[in-house]
Short mmCIF file of C-alpha atoms in Angstrom, two decimals:
data_model
loop_
_atom_site.label_atom_id
_atom_site.label_comp_id
_atom_site.label_asym_id
_atom_site.label_seq_id
_atom_site.Cartn_x
_atom_site.Cartn_y
_atom_site.Cartn_z
CA MET X 30 132.16 172.15 206.20
CA LEU X 31 128.42 172.29 205.66
CA THR X 32 126.57 169.03 205.07
CA ILE X 33 123.38 168.89 203.01
CA ASP X 34 121.19 165.79 202.96
CA ALA X 35 119.47 165.83 199.56
CA ARG X 36 118.69 162.11 199.44
CA GLY X 37 115.18 161.63 198.14
CA ASP X 38 115.05 165.15 196.71
CA ALA X 39 113.93 165.48 193.10
CA CYS X 40 115.82 167.50 190.52
CA PRO X 41 116.78 170.36 190.85
CA ILE X 42 116.52 170.54 194.66
CA PRO X 43 120.03 169.10 195.39
CA VAL X 44 121.58 171.79 193.17
CA VAL X 45 119.47 174.56 194.71
CA LYS X 46 120.31 173.46 198.27
CA THR X 47 124.01 173.29 197.47
CA LEU X 48 123.97 176.73 195.82
CA LYS X 49 122.35 178.24 198.91
CA ALA X 50 124.86 176.51 201.18
CA LEU X 51 127.75 177.87 199.10
CA GLY X 52 126.25 181.33 199.45
CA ALA X 53 126.13 180.89 203.23
CA LEU X 54 129.89 180.36 203.47
CA ALA X 55 131.58 183.45 204.91
CA GLY X 56 134.81 182.64 203.10
CA PRO X 57 136.67 179.65 201.66
CA GLY X 58 134.98 176.41 202.60
CA SER X 59 133.26 173.25 201.49
CA VAL X 60 129.74 171.96 201.10
CA GLU X 61 129.14 168.22 201.30
CA THR X 62 125.91 167.03 199.66
CA LEU X 63 124.46 163.55 200.04
CA VAL X 64 122.37 162.32 197.09
CA ASP X 65 120.82 159.05 195.97
CA ASN X 66 121.30 159.04 192.19
CA GLU X 67 124.05 159.54 189.62
CA ILE X 68 122.14 162.24 187.75
CA ALA X 69 122.33 164.44 190.86
CA VAL X 70 126.07 163.74 191.10
CA GLN X 71 126.54 164.89 187.49
CA ASN X 72 124.44 168.02 188.01
CA LEU X 73 126.27 168.99 191.20
CA THR X 74 129.65 168.35 189.59
CA ARG X 75 128.76 170.48 186.57
CA MET X 76 127.43 173.29 188.76
CA GLY X 77 130.46 173.29 191.07
CA GLU X 78 133.05 173.18 188.31
CA GLY X 79 131.15 175.90 186.47
CA LYS X 80 131.61 178.15 189.50
CA GLY X 81 135.35 177.51 189.70
CA CYS X 82 135.08 175.17 192.68
CA THR X 83 136.90 171.90 193.26
CA VAL X 84 134.45 169.01 193.14
CA THR X 85 134.96 165.44 194.34
CA SER X 86 132.44 162.62 194.55
CA GLU X 87 132.40 159.31 196.36
CA ARG X 88 129.99 156.41 196.15
CA LEU X 89 128.98 155.37 199.66
CA GLY X 90 126.49 152.64 198.84
CA GLU X 91 124.23 151.20 196.17
CA LYS X 92 122.10 154.34 196.10
CA GLU X 93 124.14 156.89 198.02
CA TRP X 94 126.81 159.34 196.91
CA ARG X 95 128.67 162.17 198.62
CA VAL X 96 129.59 165.20 196.50
CA THR X 97 131.96 167.75 198.02
CA VAL X 98 132.15 171.23 196.49
CA ALA X 99 135.08 173.29 197.77
CA ALA X 100 135.10 177.07 197.21
CA SER X 101 138.36 179.02 197.47
CA ALA X 102 136.54 182.26 198.30
CA ALA X 103 133.17 183.48 199.53
CA LEU X 104 130.47 183.23 196.90
CA ALA X 105 127.16 185.04 197.30
CA VAL X 106 124.02 183.25 196.15
CA SER X 107 123.04 186.20 193.98
CA ASP X 108 126.41 186.02 192.25
CA VAL X 109 125.96 182.30 191.61
CA GLU X 110 122.50 182.80 190.16
CA ALA X 111 123.63 185.69 187.95
CA GLU X 112 126.59 183.70 186.60
CA SER X 113 124.49 180.59 186.01
CA ALA X 114 121.86 182.57 184.13
CA THR X 115 124.37 183.90 181.62
CA CYS X 116 126.87 181.05 181.36
CA GLU X 117 126.73 178.90 178.24
CA VAL X 118 128.52 175.55 177.93
CA PRO X 119 129.65 175.00 174.32
CA THR X 120 131.03 171.68 173.16
CA PRO X 121 134.79 171.69 173.94
CA GLY X 122 136.88 172.35 170.84
CA ALA X 123 133.87 173.01 168.63
CA PRO X 124 133.44 176.27 166.71
CA SER X 125 130.76 178.49 168.15
CA ALA X 126 127.91 178.97 165.72
CA ALA X 127 125.20 179.61 168.28
CA ALA X 128 122.97 182.66 168.20
CA PRO X 129 124.65 185.96 169.15
CA ALA X 130 124.21 187.27 172.69
CA ALA X 131 121.72 189.90 171.53
CA ARG X 132 119.34 187.15 170.40
CA LYS X 133 119.29 183.96 172.43
CA VAL X 134 116.96 181.43 170.79
CA VAL X 135 115.99 178.37 172.84
CA VAL X 136 114.21 175.40 171.27
CA ALA X 137 112.13 173.45 173.80
CA ILE X 138 111.13 169.98 172.60
CA THR X 139 108.67 168.14 174.84
CA SER X 140 107.66 165.18 172.66
CA GLU X 141 108.92 162.76 170.04
CA CYS X 142 106.09 163.99 167.83
CA MET X 143 105.45 167.39 166.28
CA GLY X 144 101.82 168.39 166.45
CA THR X 145 98.85 166.18 167.28
CA GLY X 146 96.82 163.74 165.22
CA ASP X 147 98.90 160.90 163.81
CA ASP X 148 101.99 159.89 165.81
CA VAL X 149 103.74 158.31 162.81
CA LEU X 150 103.39 161.57 160.93
CA GLY X 151 104.32 163.52 164.06
CA ARG X 152 107.63 161.66 164.39
CA LYS X 153 108.46 162.34 160.75
CA LEU X 154 107.66 166.02 161.21
CA MET X 155 109.83 166.24 164.33
CA GLY X 156 112.72 164.60 162.51
CA SER X 157 112.35 167.10 159.68
CA PHE X 158 112.19 169.96 162.17
CA VAL X 159 115.42 168.97 163.92
CA TYR X 160 117.15 168.53 160.56
CA SER X 161 115.89 171.96 159.48
CA LEU X 162 117.49 173.48 162.59
CA THR X 163 120.89 172.34 161.29
CA GLN X 164 120.30 174.23 158.03
CA LEU X 165 119.42 177.61 159.57
CA ASP X 166 121.77 180.56 159.12
CA GLU X 167 121.20 181.42 162.79
CA LEU X 168 121.46 178.35 164.98
CA PRO X 169 119.66 178.25 168.32
CA ALA X 170 121.72 178.79 171.45
CA THR X 171 120.15 175.85 173.26
CA VAL X 172 117.97 172.82 172.54
CA LEU X 173 116.09 171.62 175.62
CA LEU X 174 114.69 168.08 175.62
CA TYR X 175 112.25 167.11 178.35
CA ASN X 176 109.32 164.78 178.99
CA GLY X 177 108.87 162.73 175.77
CA GLY X 178 111.45 164.88 174.01
CA ALA X 179 114.16 163.17 176.08
CA HIS X 180 113.94 160.18 173.74
CA LEU X 181 115.36 162.24 170.86
CA SER X 182 118.86 162.48 172.35
CA CYS X 183 119.12 158.74 173.01
CA GLU X 184 120.46 155.85 170.96
CA GLY X 185 117.97 154.73 168.33
CA SER X 186 116.50 158.17 167.76
CA ALA X 187 116.02 159.22 164.14
CA ALA X 188 117.00 162.76 165.16
CA LEU X 189 120.23 161.73 166.89
CA GLU X 190 122.69 162.54 164.11
CA ASP X 191 121.16 165.97 163.52
CA LEU X 192 121.33 166.73 167.24
CA ARG X 193 124.98 165.66 167.19
CA GLY X 194 125.54 168.02 164.29
CA LEU X 195 124.00 170.88 166.26
CA ALA X 196 126.16 170.06 169.29
CA ALA X 197 129.28 169.97 167.10
CA SER X 198 128.36 173.44 165.85
CA GLY X 199 128.29 174.84 169.37
CA VAL X 200 124.61 174.47 170.18
CA GLU X 201 123.94 173.51 173.80
CA VAL X 202 121.89 170.28 173.86
CA LEU X 203 120.41 169.58 177.30
CA THR X 204 118.22 166.64 178.30
CA CYS X 205 116.19 166.51 181.52
CA GLY X 206 117.74 163.97 183.91
CA THR X 207 114.47 163.31 185.74
CA CYS X 208 112.83 162.51 182.41
CA LEU X 209 115.62 160.12 181.42
CA ASP X 210 115.21 158.32 184.75
CA HIS X 211 111.42 158.23 184.43
CA TYR X 212 111.56 156.54 181.03
CA GLY X 213 114.46 154.27 182.04
CA ILE X 214 116.73 155.53 179.25
CA ALA X 215 119.47 157.37 181.17
CA ASP X 216 122.08 154.85 179.99
CA ARG X 217 121.15 155.49 176.35
CA LEU X 218 121.86 159.24 176.26
CA ALA X 219 124.07 159.76 173.20
CA VAL X 220 124.41 163.52 172.71
CA GLY X 221 124.68 166.63 174.83
CA GLU X 222 124.47 166.76 178.60
CA VAL X 223 122.07 165.81 181.36
CA THR X 224 120.44 168.81 183.03
CA ASN X 225 117.93 169.65 185.76
CA MET X 226 114.82 171.79 186.10
CA TYR X 227 116.80 174.64 187.67
CA VAL X 228 118.87 175.02 184.50
CA ILE X 229 115.84 174.46 182.24
CA ALA X 230 114.02 177.29 184.03
CA GLN X 231 117.08 179.53 183.62
CA ARG X 232 117.39 178.85 179.90
CA LEU X 233 113.67 179.43 179.25
CA THR X 234 113.41 182.63 181.29
CA GLY X 235 116.70 183.97 179.91
CA ALA X 236 115.83 183.40 176.25
CA SER X 237 114.93 186.19 173.87
CA LEU X 238 112.81 183.68 171.92
CA VAL X 239 111.50 180.24 172.90
CA VAL X 240 110.47 177.92 170.05
CA ARG X 241 108.19 174.98 170.89
CA PRO X 242 107.59 172.76 167.84
#
C-alpha cells in the first residue's frame, strides 16, 4: 500500500497525488491518502469510484481523514487522465438531454451577477440567464460554478430551482469545493456535486464551447 500525506494541500492536489500514486502501482493495490477536509474526501471518493476502484474513508480526528482507494488491476496515469477527461456524470435516473458528444458546451459562472455596473440588476440578469438555459433546445453539458458563482447552487439562491431543473435534465452541475469553503457555505449546497480545480480544468479544456455570462 502506498500512503500519501495530502493534509494541508489545496484542491485539487490530493486528487492529483492519488491519481499519480495509482498510476505507480505495478498491479492490484491500494493507495491511502490522508486529508484534512471533507471536500477532499468527497473528491477522492468520486474519483476512485469513477475509475472502478473500491473506496473507503475513515475519520481519524477533528480535521483528519484517511481515504483508501483499492485498484483491482494496474492503472496507468495516462489512462486515468484520458478517462477522466471524457467521463460525464449525469444525474442517476434522469433522462440525458445534455449536448451531443460532437458539441460539448460548458457554461462557466464566476459571479452571482451578470455583467458589471449595478449588482441588483446583475443578479436579476444572472437569474434570467440561468432560467433561459433551461429553455434552450440544446442544453449545456456542464455548468461550472466557482468563485462568487458558487452561491448560485446553495440554499437561498434565486437560481436554485432552475439549476435543479438543469440537473434533472442530465446537465452536470459542478460547484468548486474550495470556493464553498472560502465563503463558508459548503453546508448549504443544494444542487449538483462538489468538484475541484482538476475537474474544472478538464471540463474547460475539453469543451467545444465555453460560455461565460
